[in-house]
Amino acid sequence: MQRTTNISDDELELIQMRCNNATKGPWVSYVEGRNHTSGGNFIMTGGNNNRGEDIELIGATIADQEFIAHARQDIPRLINEIRRLKQLITDIKSS
């Protein structure tokens, strides 16, 4: 069920906390046959000097894996944009 109400600051904070508590990014989706030729599909976590554990999914489609991997980078950007737009609305209302 989708919500039709605005996202509150408290909800944004909870989303931000879940993201901050996840394994550090970037996350990159690796698909056998596309990115490498042996092993399975997985999500590589962390950067070159700060690698985390690989994430392997069972039952996920490649599209699911791509979505999950990109969410690690996309969600913080979306949160920042929502906060920027909320501040813009506040500034316009107070003008």
Short mmCIF file of N, CA and C in Angstrom, two decimals:
data_model
loop_
_atom_site.label_atom_id
_atom_site.label_comp_id
_atom_site.label_asym_id
_atom_site.label_seq_id
_atom_site.Cartn_x
_atom_site.Cartn_y
_atom_site.Cartn_z
N MET A 1 0.84 -1.18 0.00
CA MET A 1 0.00 0.00 0.00
C MET A 1 0.89 1.24 0.00
N GLN A 2 0.66 2.14 -0.93
CA GLN A 2 1.46 3.35 -1.00
C GLN A 2 0.84 4.43 -0.14
N ARG A 3 1.71 5.23 0.46
CA ARG A 3 1.25 6.35 1.26
C ARG A 3 0.98 7.53 0.34
N THR A 4 0.00 8.31 0.69
CA THR A 4 -0.32 9.49 -0.10
C THR A 4 -0.01 10.77 0.66
N THR A 5 0.60 10.64 1.83
CA THR A 5 0.92 11.82 2.63
C THR A 5 2.37 12.22 2.41
N ASN A 6 2.69 13.40 2.87
CA ASN A 6 4.07 13.90 2.76
C ASN A 6 4.99 13.07 3.65
N ILE A 7 6.26 13.06 3.28
CA ILE A 7 7.27 12.41 4.11
C ILE A 7 7.68 13.39 5.20
N SER A 8 7.53 12.97 6.44
CA SER A 8 7.87 13.84 7.56
C SER A 8 9.38 13.88 7.75
N ASP A 9 9.85 14.87 8.49
CA ASP A 9 11.27 14.95 8.81
C ASP A 9 11.71 13.72 9.62
N ASP A 10 10.84 13.24 10.49
CA ASP A 10 11.16 12.04 11.28
C ASP A 10 11.32 10.81 10.37
N GLU A 11 10.44 10.67 9.37
CA GLU A 11 10.56 9.56 8.43
C GLU A 11 11.86 9.66 7.64
N LEU A 12 12.19 10.87 7.19
CA LEU A 12 13.45 11.07 6.47
C LEU A 12 14.63 10.69 7.33
N GLU A 13 14.57 11.04 8.61
CA GLU A 13 15.65 10.72 9.52
C GLU A 13 15.80 9.21 9.69
N LEU A 14 14.68 8.49 9.79
CA LEU A 14 14.73 7.03 9.91
C LEU A 14 15.31 6.39 8.65
N ILE A 15 14.91 6.89 7.49
CA ILE A 15 15.47 6.38 6.23
C ILE A 15 16.96 6.63 6.19
N GLN A 16 17.37 7.84 6.60
CA GLN A 16 18.79 8.19 6.62
C GLN A 16 19.56 7.28 7.58
N MET A 17 18.98 7.00 8.74
CA MET A 17 19.64 6.13 9.72
C MET A 17 19.83 4.72 9.18
N ARG A 18 18.79 4.18 8.51
CA ARG A 18 18.92 2.84 7.93
C ARG A 18 20.02 2.81 6.88
N CYS A 19 20.09 3.86 6.10
CA CYS A 19 21.13 3.93 5.07
C CYS A 19 22.52 4.05 5.71
N ASN A 20 22.64 4.88 6.72
CA ASN A 20 23.92 5.06 7.40
C ASN A 20 24.39 3.79 8.09
N ASN A 21 23.44 2.96 8.54
CA ASN A 21 23.79 1.72 9.24
C ASN A 21 24.14 0.58 8.29
N ALA A 22 23.82 0.73 7.03
CA ALA A 22 24.15 -0.30 6.04
C ALA A 22 25.65 -0.28 5.76
N THR A 23 26.14 -1.36 5.17
CA THR A 23 27.54 -1.43 4.78
C THR A 23 27.88 -0.25 3.89
N LYS A 24 29.04 0.32 4.13
CA LYS A 24 29.47 1.51 3.39
C LYS A 24 29.53 1.23 1.89
N GLY A 25 29.30 2.26 1.12
CA GLY A 25 29.32 2.17 -0.33
C GLY A 25 30.68 2.56 -0.88
N PRO A 26 30.80 2.61 -2.15
CA PRO A 26 29.72 2.34 -3.10
C PRO A 26 29.43 0.84 -3.20
N TRP A 27 28.22 0.55 -3.65
CA TRP A 27 27.85 -0.82 -3.95
C TRP A 27 27.79 -0.96 -5.46
N VAL A 28 28.34 -2.04 -5.98
CA VAL A 28 28.35 -2.27 -7.42
C VAL A 28 27.84 -3.67 -7.71
N SER A 29 26.90 -3.76 -8.63
CA SER A 29 26.33 -5.05 -9.02
C SER A 29 27.24 -5.72 -10.04
N TYR A 30 27.61 -6.97 -9.76
CA TYR A 30 28.39 -7.77 -10.69
C TYR A 30 27.55 -8.97 -11.13
N VAL A 31 27.41 -9.10 -12.43
CA VAL A 31 26.59 -10.18 -13.00
C VAL A 31 27.49 -11.08 -13.83
N GLU A 32 27.40 -12.40 -13.54
CA GLU A 32 28.19 -13.37 -14.30
C GLU A 32 27.80 -13.29 -15.77
N GLY A 33 28.82 -13.27 -16.63
CA GLY A 33 28.59 -13.16 -18.06
C GLY A 33 28.58 -11.73 -18.56
N ARG A 34 28.36 -10.79 -17.66
CA ARG A 34 28.41 -9.38 -18.03
C ARG A 34 29.68 -8.73 -17.49
N ASN A 35 29.97 -8.97 -16.21
CA ASN A 35 31.12 -8.34 -15.55
C ASN A 35 32.27 -9.30 -15.29
N HIS A 36 31.99 -10.58 -15.29
CA HIS A 36 33.02 -11.59 -15.05
C HIS A 36 32.52 -12.91 -15.61
N THR A 37 33.42 -13.89 -15.68
CA THR A 37 33.06 -15.14 -16.36
C THR A 37 33.01 -16.36 -15.44
N SER A 38 33.23 -16.19 -14.16
CA SER A 38 33.14 -17.34 -13.28
C SER A 38 32.57 -16.90 -11.94
N GLY A 39 31.93 -17.81 -11.26
CA GLY A 39 31.30 -17.48 -9.98
C GLY A 39 29.83 -17.19 -10.20
N GLY A 40 29.27 -16.34 -9.36
CA GLY A 40 27.86 -16.01 -9.46
C GLY A 40 27.66 -14.51 -9.46
N ASN A 41 26.42 -14.12 -9.39
CA ASN A 41 26.06 -12.71 -9.30
C ASN A 41 26.24 -12.25 -7.85
N PHE A 42 26.71 -11.03 -7.67
CA PHE A 42 26.89 -10.51 -6.31
C PHE A 42 26.95 -8.99 -6.35
N ILE A 43 26.87 -8.39 -5.17
CA ILE A 43 27.05 -6.95 -5.01
C ILE A 43 28.35 -6.74 -4.25
N MET A 44 29.27 -6.02 -4.87
CA MET A 44 30.53 -5.68 -4.21
C MET A 44 30.30 -4.41 -3.39
N THR A 45 30.76 -4.44 -2.14
CA THR A 45 30.57 -3.28 -1.28
C THR A 45 31.91 -2.61 -0.96
N GLY A 46 31.84 -1.31 -0.77
CA GLY A 46 33.02 -0.54 -0.41
C GLY A 46 33.87 -0.19 -1.61
N GLY A 47 34.81 0.71 -1.37
CA GLY A 47 35.71 1.15 -2.42
C GLY A 47 36.98 0.32 -2.46
N ASN A 48 37.88 0.70 -3.34
CA ASN A 48 39.12 -0.05 -3.53
C ASN A 48 39.92 -0.23 -2.25
N ASN A 49 40.04 0.80 -1.44
CA ASN A 49 40.84 0.74 -0.22
C ASN A 49 40.03 0.36 1.01
N ASN A 50 38.71 0.17 0.85
CA ASN A 50 37.85 -0.09 1.99
C ASN A 50 36.77 -1.10 1.62
N ARG A 51 37.18 -2.25 1.05
CA ARG A 51 36.23 -3.26 0.61
C ARG A 51 35.50 -3.88 1.79
N GLY A 52 34.20 -4.07 1.60
CA GLY A 52 33.40 -4.79 2.57
C GLY A 52 33.14 -6.20 2.06
N GLU A 53 32.26 -6.88 2.75
CA GLU A 53 31.87 -8.23 2.32
C GLU A 53 30.99 -8.14 1.08
N ASP A 54 31.14 -9.09 0.17
CA ASP A 54 30.24 -9.16 -0.97
C ASP A 54 28.86 -9.60 -0.48
N ILE A 55 27.83 -9.11 -1.15
CA ILE A 55 26.46 -9.49 -0.84
C ILE A 55 25.97 -10.42 -1.95
N GLU A 56 25.54 -11.61 -1.56
CA GLU A 56 24.99 -12.56 -2.53
C GLU A 56 23.51 -12.74 -2.21
N LEU A 57 22.70 -12.64 -3.24
CA LEU A 57 21.26 -12.73 -3.09
C LEU A 57 20.74 -14.06 -3.65
N ILE A 58 19.77 -14.62 -2.99
CA ILE A 58 19.13 -15.84 -3.47
C ILE A 58 17.72 -15.48 -3.91
N GLY A 59 17.37 -15.86 -5.11
CA GLY A 59 16.02 -15.63 -5.60
C GLY A 59 15.80 -14.26 -6.23
N ALA A 60 16.83 -13.44 -6.28
CA ALA A 60 16.69 -12.11 -6.86
C ALA A 60 16.92 -12.16 -8.36
N THR A 61 16.18 -11.36 -9.08
CA THR A 61 16.45 -11.20 -10.50
C THR A 61 17.64 -10.25 -10.65
N ILE A 62 18.18 -10.17 -11.85
CA ILE A 62 19.26 -9.21 -12.10
C ILE A 62 18.75 -7.80 -11.86
N ALA A 63 17.51 -7.53 -12.26
CA ALA A 63 16.92 -6.20 -12.02
C ALA A 63 16.81 -5.91 -10.53
N ASP A 64 16.45 -6.91 -9.72
CA ASP A 64 16.39 -6.73 -8.26
C ASP A 64 17.78 -6.39 -7.73
N GLN A 65 18.79 -7.14 -8.17
CA GLN A 65 20.16 -6.92 -7.71
C GLN A 65 20.64 -5.52 -8.09
N GLU A 66 20.35 -5.10 -9.31
CA GLU A 66 20.75 -3.76 -9.76
C GLU A 66 20.08 -2.70 -8.89
N PHE A 67 18.78 -2.88 -8.60
CA PHE A 67 18.05 -1.93 -7.77
C PHE A 67 18.66 -1.83 -6.38
N ILE A 68 18.93 -2.98 -5.76
CA ILE A 68 19.50 -3.00 -4.41
C ILE A 68 20.87 -2.35 -4.39
N ALA A 69 21.70 -2.69 -5.36
CA ALA A 69 23.05 -2.11 -5.40
C ALA A 69 23.00 -0.60 -5.60
N HIS A 70 22.16 -0.13 -6.51
CA HIS A 70 22.07 1.30 -6.77
C HIS A 70 21.42 2.07 -5.62
N ALA A 71 20.56 1.40 -4.85
CA ALA A 71 19.89 2.07 -3.73
C ALA A 71 20.89 2.65 -2.74
N ARG A 72 22.03 1.98 -2.57
CA ARG A 72 23.05 2.45 -1.60
C ARG A 72 23.54 3.84 -1.96
N GLN A 73 23.61 4.16 -3.24
CA GLN A 73 24.03 5.48 -3.69
C GLN A 73 22.82 6.39 -3.93
N ASP A 74 21.71 5.82 -4.42
CA ASP A 74 20.55 6.63 -4.80
C ASP A 74 19.82 7.22 -3.60
N ILE A 75 19.65 6.44 -2.54
CA ILE A 75 18.86 6.90 -1.40
C ILE A 75 19.45 8.14 -0.75
N PRO A 76 20.76 8.20 -0.46
CA PRO A 76 21.29 9.43 0.11
C PRO A 76 21.08 10.65 -0.80
N ARG A 77 21.21 10.46 -2.11
CA ARG A 77 20.98 11.57 -3.04
C ARG A 77 19.53 12.02 -3.00
N LEU A 78 18.61 11.07 -2.96
CA LEU A 78 17.19 11.42 -2.89
C LEU A 78 16.85 12.13 -1.59
N ILE A 79 17.40 11.65 -0.48
CA ILE A 79 17.16 12.30 0.81
C ILE A 79 17.65 13.74 0.76
N ASN A 80 18.85 13.97 0.25
CA ASN A 80 19.38 15.33 0.16
C ASN A 80 18.51 16.21 -0.72
N GLU A 81 18.01 15.67 -1.82
CA GLU A 81 17.15 16.45 -2.71
C GLU A 81 15.82 16.78 -2.03
N ILE A 82 15.24 15.82 -1.32
CA ILE A 82 14.00 16.09 -0.59
C ILE A 82 14.22 17.19 0.44
N ARG A 83 15.30 17.10 1.18
CA ARG A 83 15.59 18.13 2.19
C ARG A 83 15.80 19.49 1.54
N ARG A 84 16.49 19.51 0.40
CA ARG A 84 16.72 20.78 -0.31
C ARG A 84 15.39 21.38 -0.76
N LEU A 85 14.53 20.56 -1.31
CA LEU A 85 13.24 21.05 -1.79
C LEU A 85 12.35 21.50 -0.63
N LYS A 86 12.38 20.77 0.48
CA LYS A 86 11.61 21.18 1.66
C LYS A 86 12.09 22.55 2.15
N GLN A 87 13.41 22.74 2.16
CA GLN A 87 13.96 24.03 2.60
C GLN A 87 13.56 25.13 1.63
N LEU A 88 13.58 24.85 0.36
CA LEU A 88 13.16 25.82 -0.66
C LEU A 88 11.72 26.23 -0.46
N ILE A 89 10.85 25.26 -0.19
CA ILE A 89 9.43 25.57 0.08
C ILE A 89 9.31 26.44 1.32
N THR A 90 10.04 26.09 2.37
CA THR A 90 10.01 26.88 3.60
C THR A 90 10.48 28.31 3.33
N ASP A 91 11.56 28.46 2.58
CA ASP A 91 12.09 29.79 2.25
C ASP A 91 11.08 30.61 1.44
N ILE A 92 10.42 29.97 0.49
CA ILE A 92 9.45 30.68 -0.34
C ILE A 92 8.25 31.11 0.50
N LYS A 93 7.79 30.25 1.40
CA LYS A 93 6.64 30.57 2.24
C LYS A 93 6.97 31.72 3.20
N SER A 94 8.20 31.81 3.63
CA SER A 94 8.56 32.87 4.59
C SER A 94 8.96 34.17 3.91
N SER A 95 9.00 34.19 2.59
CA SER A 95 9.35 35.42 1.85
C SER A 95 8.18 36.37 1.76
#
